[in-house]
Amino acid sequence: MILFATQALGGNSDTLRSRAEKKGLFIGGAMRLYKETLDDPKYFETFKNEFNVIVPEHVMKFDATHSSEKTYDFSGGDLIVDFANHNSMKVRGHTLVWHEAVPPWVNQYKYSRRKLKAILHDHILSVVTHFKSKLLCWDVVNEAIGEDGKISREGIWPRIDKGKHLGDYIKNAYRWAHQADPDVLLFYNDYGTEEINKKSDGVYNFIKDLKKEGVPIHGVGFQVHISYNEPLNEESIRENFKRFSDLGLLLHITEMDVGIPKDVPLTPPVLEQQAEQYRKVFGACLATPLCQAFLTWGITDKYTWINQVTDMTAPLLLDEFYLPKPAYRVVKSLLD
Ligand code: G3I
């Protein structure tokens, strides 16, 4: 399999990985498994040289693993876990409960609450059991809090809960995941929560309540999908990260990318502005006692979701030729 056929392409021992490991940190990115990447040895070579943690961009999601009620396919996740093991890397599981990536056999039928709950229960137990003892952590629930800071009713899963019990499906998801693998770290993951705002207040208060109820949750993921010129309040990010850390939660920056509009030339000043956004967020992570992982959503501009679904491009640390951008240099210098 190509994943294991990569040879060392000339050793640079001073990499993001070597520097992160000296500080006991995880640094990595989302791995995409499709023809283009599987035919690109540089992709896997770069992953193992520069990074020590991987998150599957898609292959561990509900629609990729559970295509019909009795059919599971873990091949994509197994491949990434094998590659990680082969290269002494960790894997973040992503994600068990989300309003997206739900296959038609779940989304399109009118199930009773009881049946829907049974489907989710079976999914979580089956998937977490399959990957038991193989993952660093799971994003058990992804994007369940709205911009207003309240539990969202978006998607199929909130239909499990009646009225004021909205949120029980989330608590059960963490309990079921913990039942299936008591050792894997369980995270809540969301976007737009890097600064102190209505949404991050909602996430903070929600997780605080979960912990008070004894729900097994160990960490919080901050996706950080932002653009190169949006104002970022560094003080607010640091304050926000600290309050989650003060709850005893681990923090992961889980999906960072910093998009640049396709019609903006990638000039040095624009790339420096992009680098500054990475400095603010990664610097805040490094300043937060329990922030242990920094991942970008992809590792090279050659393969990024962002130019497929938005008018943005070039969001990552390495350009489409795997060459370091100013953002790469900033992250590396912060690991000095
Ligand atoms: O693998 C199938 C392929 O067999 C099929 O031919 C093709 C056309 O239908 O679809 C392929 O699956 C696609 C998958 O990406 C793999 O490329 C799905 O349709 C597509 O919906 C999926 O998009 C992913 C999206 O999440 C939804 O799962 C994006 O790549 C991924 O970047 C995006 O990532 C999300 C995080 O999970 C959560 N945070 C936001 C982030 C960006 O939206």
XYZ file of C-alpha atoms and ligand atoms in Angstrom:
379
model
C 0.000 0.000 0.000
C 1.360 3.429 -0.964
C 1.020 4.603 2.605
C 3.945 2.447 3.639
C 5.975 2.733 0.462
C 7.239 6.225 1.208
C 10.997 6.554 1.565
C 12.694 9.342 3.460
C 13.014 12.124 0.824
C 16.099 13.651 2.288
C 16.131 14.215 6.003
C 15.425 17.576 7.559
C 15.449 16.735 11.241
C 14.318 20.197 12.334
C 10.576 19.924 11.606
C 7.329 21.079 13.206
C 7.062 17.544 14.585
C 10.549 17.428 16.113
C 10.012 20.795 17.796
C 6.480 19.966 19.007
C 7.606 16.647 20.477
C 10.312 18.430 22.488
C 7.446 20.374 24.129
C 5.165 17.355 24.548
C 2.712 18.773 22.020
C 0.733 17.263 19.154
C 0.810 19.046 15.801
C -0.972 17.775 12.748
C -3.734 18.006 10.245
C -6.716 16.437 8.534
C -5.858 13.562 6.210
C -7.908 13.094 3.049
C -7.961 9.621 1.476
C -8.860 9.720 -2.181
C -7.195 8.935 -5.503
C -5.241 12.211 -5.693
C -3.628 11.864 -2.274
C -3.177 8.088 -2.481
C -1.171 8.677 -5.682
C 0.947 11.399 -4.040
C 3.792 9.936 -1.901
C 4.884 13.451 -0.873
C 1.551 13.785 0.965
C 2.224 10.889 3.322
C 5.931 11.682 3.537
C 5.095 15.209 4.695
C 2.562 13.927 7.218
C 5.062 11.632 8.899
C 7.967 14.103 8.789
C 6.219 17.272 9.901
C 3.354 16.030 12.072
C 2.592 13.587 14.903
C -1.214 13.618 14.931
C -3.781 12.968 12.187
C -7.515 13.565 12.029
C -9.413 11.841 9.199
C -11.130 14.515 7.126
C -14.030 12.218 6.347
C -13.573 8.453 6.673
C -14.637 8.117 10.322
C -17.865 10.087 9.953
C -21.333 8.523 10.149
C -21.942 8.521 6.363
C -18.519 6.989 5.645
C -18.678 4.224 8.266
C -22.371 3.310 8.502
C -23.951 3.221 5.044
C -27.009 1.179 6.034
C -28.453 0.052 9.352
C -26.496 -3.194 9.481
C -23.524 -2.191 7.283
C -20.298 -0.741 8.693
C -17.121 0.054 6.781
C -14.059 0.987 8.840
C -11.489 0.510 6.063
C -10.616 4.192 5.668
C -10.146 4.735 9.380
C -8.162 1.497 9.691
C -5.805 2.679 6.965
C -5.137 5.968 8.729
C -4.690 4.240 12.106
C -2.231 1.760 10.537
C -0.272 4.602 8.896
C -0.195 6.452 12.209
C 0.981 3.404 14.144
C 3.639 2.736 11.513
C 4.965 6.276 12.020
C 4.454 6.671 15.804
C 1.639 9.175 15.295
C -1.679 9.641 17.105
C -5.170 9.813 15.594
C -8.111 12.039 16.577
C -11.475 10.348 15.902
C -13.864 12.661 14.031
C -16.873 12.624 14.513
C -19.683 10.531 15.991
C -22.632 12.957 16.299
C -23.072 15.823 13.819
C -25.971 17.278 11.847
C -23.942 16.786 8.625
C -22.461 13.590 7.158
C -25.618 11.638 8.070
C -26.551 9.047 5.412
C -29.964 9.076 3.709
C -31.135 5.875 5.464
C -31.072 7.887 8.718
C -31.993 11.364 7.498
C -34.820 10.497 5.149
C -37.049 8.273 7.245
C -39.495 9.233 9.967
C -38.214 7.191 12.862
C -39.689 7.268 16.351
C -37.577 8.927 19.063
C -36.887 5.499 20.491
C -35.702 4.096 17.128
C -33.538 7.152 16.402
C -31.953 6.832 19.835
C -31.299 3.137 19.191
C -29.664 3.935 15.825
C -27.335 6.487 17.429
C -26.583 4.163 20.353
C -25.687 1.305 18.003
C -23.547 3.630 15.858
C -21.524 4.975 18.762
C -21.000 1.599 20.416
C -20.029 -0.087 17.118
C -17.622 2.622 15.931
C -15.959 3.348 19.278
C -15.609 -0.372 19.988
C -13.986 -0.928 16.597
C -11.364 1.765 17.232
C -11.008 0.967 20.968
C -7.487 1.683 22.315
C -6.389 2.943 18.878
C -7.205 6.664 19.115
C -6.015 9.616 21.174
C -9.526 11.036 21.406
C -12.946 11.353 19.806
C -14.861 14.405 18.721
C -17.968 12.760 20.155
C -20.293 15.664 19.344
C -19.580 18.291 16.702
C -21.284 21.689 16.281
C -24.311 21.183 18.539
C -24.415 24.748 19.943
C -25.849 27.597 17.884
C -24.547 31.150 17.395
C -26.989 32.164 20.173
C -25.172 29.908 22.638
C -28.129 27.537 22.940
C -28.315 23.824 22.031
C -29.197 23.755 18.333
C -32.185 21.877 16.904
C -30.377 21.509 13.537
C -30.289 18.034 12.014
C -31.819 14.721 12.940
C -30.267 13.955 16.327
C -31.991 16.625 18.496
C -35.297 14.966 17.468
C -34.436 12.222 19.923
C -35.133 14.651 22.786
C -38.576 15.889 23.754
C -39.049 19.540 24.722
C -37.027 20.602 27.737
C -34.970 17.416 27.626
C -33.085 18.817 24.582
C -29.470 17.904 25.153
C -30.042 14.453 26.678
C -28.934 12.934 23.342
C -25.585 14.695 23.821
C -25.086 13.450 27.378
C -25.951 9.907 26.278
C -23.486 10.125 23.384
C -20.618 10.808 25.795
C -21.792 8.102 28.216
C -22.069 5.522 25.414
C -18.649 6.420 23.991
C -17.104 6.126 27.464
C -18.840 2.764 27.981
C -17.341 1.462 24.717
C -13.835 2.748 25.410
C -13.198 4.053 28.962
C -9.662 5.136 28.037
C -10.197 7.326 24.975
C -10.424 11.082 25.597
C -13.832 12.528 24.743
C -14.071 16.000 23.180
C -16.729 18.478 22.178
C -15.792 20.275 18.906
C -17.141 23.501 17.393
C -16.313 26.548 15.246
C -16.577 30.307 15.889
C -15.684 29.743 19.541
C -12.073 30.951 19.674
C -12.953 34.333 21.233
C -15.277 35.113 24.146
C -18.695 35.534 22.531
C -22.277 34.278 22.858
C -21.405 30.957 21.270
C -18.267 30.235 23.301
C -20.176 31.285 26.458
C -22.816 28.731 25.491
C -20.222 26.008 24.922
C -18.463 26.886 28.185
C -21.658 26.794 30.276
C -22.885 23.645 28.537
C -19.672 21.711 29.182
C -19.543 23.042 32.748
C -23.032 21.570 33.324
C -22.033 18.262 31.722
C -19.052 17.994 34.049
C -21.226 18.881 37.038
C -23.569 16.011 36.092
C -20.608 13.650 35.873
C -20.894 13.237 32.102
C -17.536 11.868 30.865
C -16.055 14.724 28.796
C -12.340 15.491 28.789
C -11.670 18.196 26.259
C -12.895 20.889 23.917
C -11.952 21.362 20.274
C -11.755 24.790 18.646
C -12.017 24.407 14.866
C -10.868 27.959 13.993
C -11.935 28.278 10.358
C -11.166 31.968 9.773
C -10.101 34.372 7.031
C -6.792 36.171 6.654
C -8.077 39.657 7.389
C -10.855 39.145 9.904
C -10.191 40.980 13.186
C -8.996 38.548 15.870
C -8.843 39.725 19.479
C -5.788 37.935 20.867
C -6.588 38.904 24.483
C -10.084 37.469 24.176
C -8.760 34.223 22.694
C -6.293 33.795 25.571
C -8.958 34.582 28.175
C -11.358 32.178 26.502
C -8.831 29.336 26.314
C -7.862 29.916 29.958
C -11.425 29.590 31.259
C -11.812 26.199 29.543
C -8.419 25.118 30.857
C -9.464 26.268 34.360
C -12.360 23.793 34.114
C -9.724 21.076 33.832
C -10.495 20.494 30.145
C -7.864 19.667 27.546
C -7.883 22.051 24.597
C -7.235 21.091 20.965
C -7.113 23.495 18.039
C -8.765 20.983 15.751
C -9.260 22.332 12.213
C -7.493 25.646 11.767
C -7.314 27.174 8.333
C -7.048 30.830 7.309
C -8.722 31.433 3.965
C -7.733 34.069 1.435
C -10.347 35.157 -1.155
C -9.563 33.658 -4.574
C -9.478 37.150 -6.121
C -6.806 38.397 -3.691
C -3.251 37.919 -5.052
C -1.054 35.898 -2.674
C 1.411 38.742 -2.143
C 3.940 38.732 0.744
C 1.871 41.219 2.813
C -1.261 39.041 2.395
C 0.655 35.902 3.404
C 2.113 37.760 6.396
C -1.419 38.743 7.460
C -2.391 35.089 7.224
C 0.663 34.136 9.304
C -0.343 36.674 11.960
C -3.710 34.917 12.374
C -1.885 31.636 12.987
C 0.435 33.362 15.450
C -2.454 34.713 17.498
C -4.235 31.365 17.793
C -1.277 29.033 18.153
C 0.393 31.523 20.523
C -2.735 31.469 22.687
C -2.690 27.664 22.678
C 0.935 27.587 23.766
C 0.128 30.056 26.556
C -2.704 27.821 27.852
C -1.639 25.084 30.278
C -3.923 22.326 28.952
C -3.781 23.150 25.234
C -2.013 20.071 23.885
C -2.776 19.833 20.172
C -2.771 22.099 17.127
C -4.203 20.738 13.871
C -4.983 22.395 10.573
C -7.740 21.227 8.245
C -5.447 19.708 5.659
C -1.666 20.132 5.459
C -1.075 21.621 1.998
C -2.961 24.115 -0.169
C -2.900 21.402 -2.833
C -5.727 19.585 -1.010
C -8.117 21.799 0.887
C -11.883 21.684 1.328
C -12.027 25.449 1.335
C -11.641 26.143 -2.397
C -14.218 23.438 -3.161
C -17.019 24.925 -1.086
C -16.118 28.591 -0.550
C -14.650 31.499 -2.519
C -11.503 31.199 -0.437
C -8.198 29.477 -1.133
C -4.619 28.852 0.113
C -5.536 28.482 3.823
C -2.740 26.239 5.141
C 0.893 26.264 6.314
C 2.354 24.636 3.171
C 1.612 25.818 -0.347
C 0.425 23.570 -3.179
C 4.055 22.512 -3.796
C 4.502 21.610 -0.095
C 6.758 24.646 0.351
C 6.626 26.474 3.700
C 4.630 29.720 3.744
C 5.127 32.551 6.259
C 2.450 30.835 8.368
C 4.614 27.700 8.583
C 7.578 29.798 9.678
C 5.538 31.551 12.363
C 4.247 28.263 13.792
C 7.740 26.815 13.705
C 9.271 29.840 15.435
C 6.638 29.637 18.192
C 7.849 26.067 18.789
C 11.392 27.276 19.269
O -16.163 9.771 -0.594
C -17.290 10.190 -1.374
C -17.130 9.712 -2.819
O -17.144 8.298 -2.860
C -18.265 10.301 -3.657
O -18.069 9.934 -5.012
C -18.261 11.819 -3.520
C -19.353 12.481 -4.319
O -20.592 12.303 -3.662
O -18.470 12.177 -2.133
C -17.381 11.698 -1.335
O -17.604 12.060 0.009
C -17.417 13.451 0.257
C -16.372 13.582 1.375
O -16.228 14.953 1.762
C -15.003 13.036 0.963
O -14.456 13.843 -0.009
C -18.753 13.998 0.760
O -19.687 13.970 -0.312
C -18.564 15.437 1.229
O -19.772 15.904 1.839
C -17.463 15.459 2.303
O -17.262 16.825 2.654
C -16.571 16.969 3.921
C -17.512 17.712 4.885
O -16.819 17.966 6.118
C -18.747 16.889 5.203
O -18.371 15.665 5.790
C -15.332 17.823 3.661
O -14.410 17.096 2.861
C -14.680 18.175 4.991
O -13.591 19.081 4.777
C -15.687 18.839 5.927
O -15.036 19.023 7.167
C -15.811 19.697 8.171
C -15.509 19.027 9.521
O -15.814 17.647 9.465
C -16.277 19.725 10.630
N -15.926 21.151 10.664
C -16.166 21.851 9.379
C -15.354 21.172 8.274
C -15.498 21.912 6.954
O -16.832 21.871 6.527
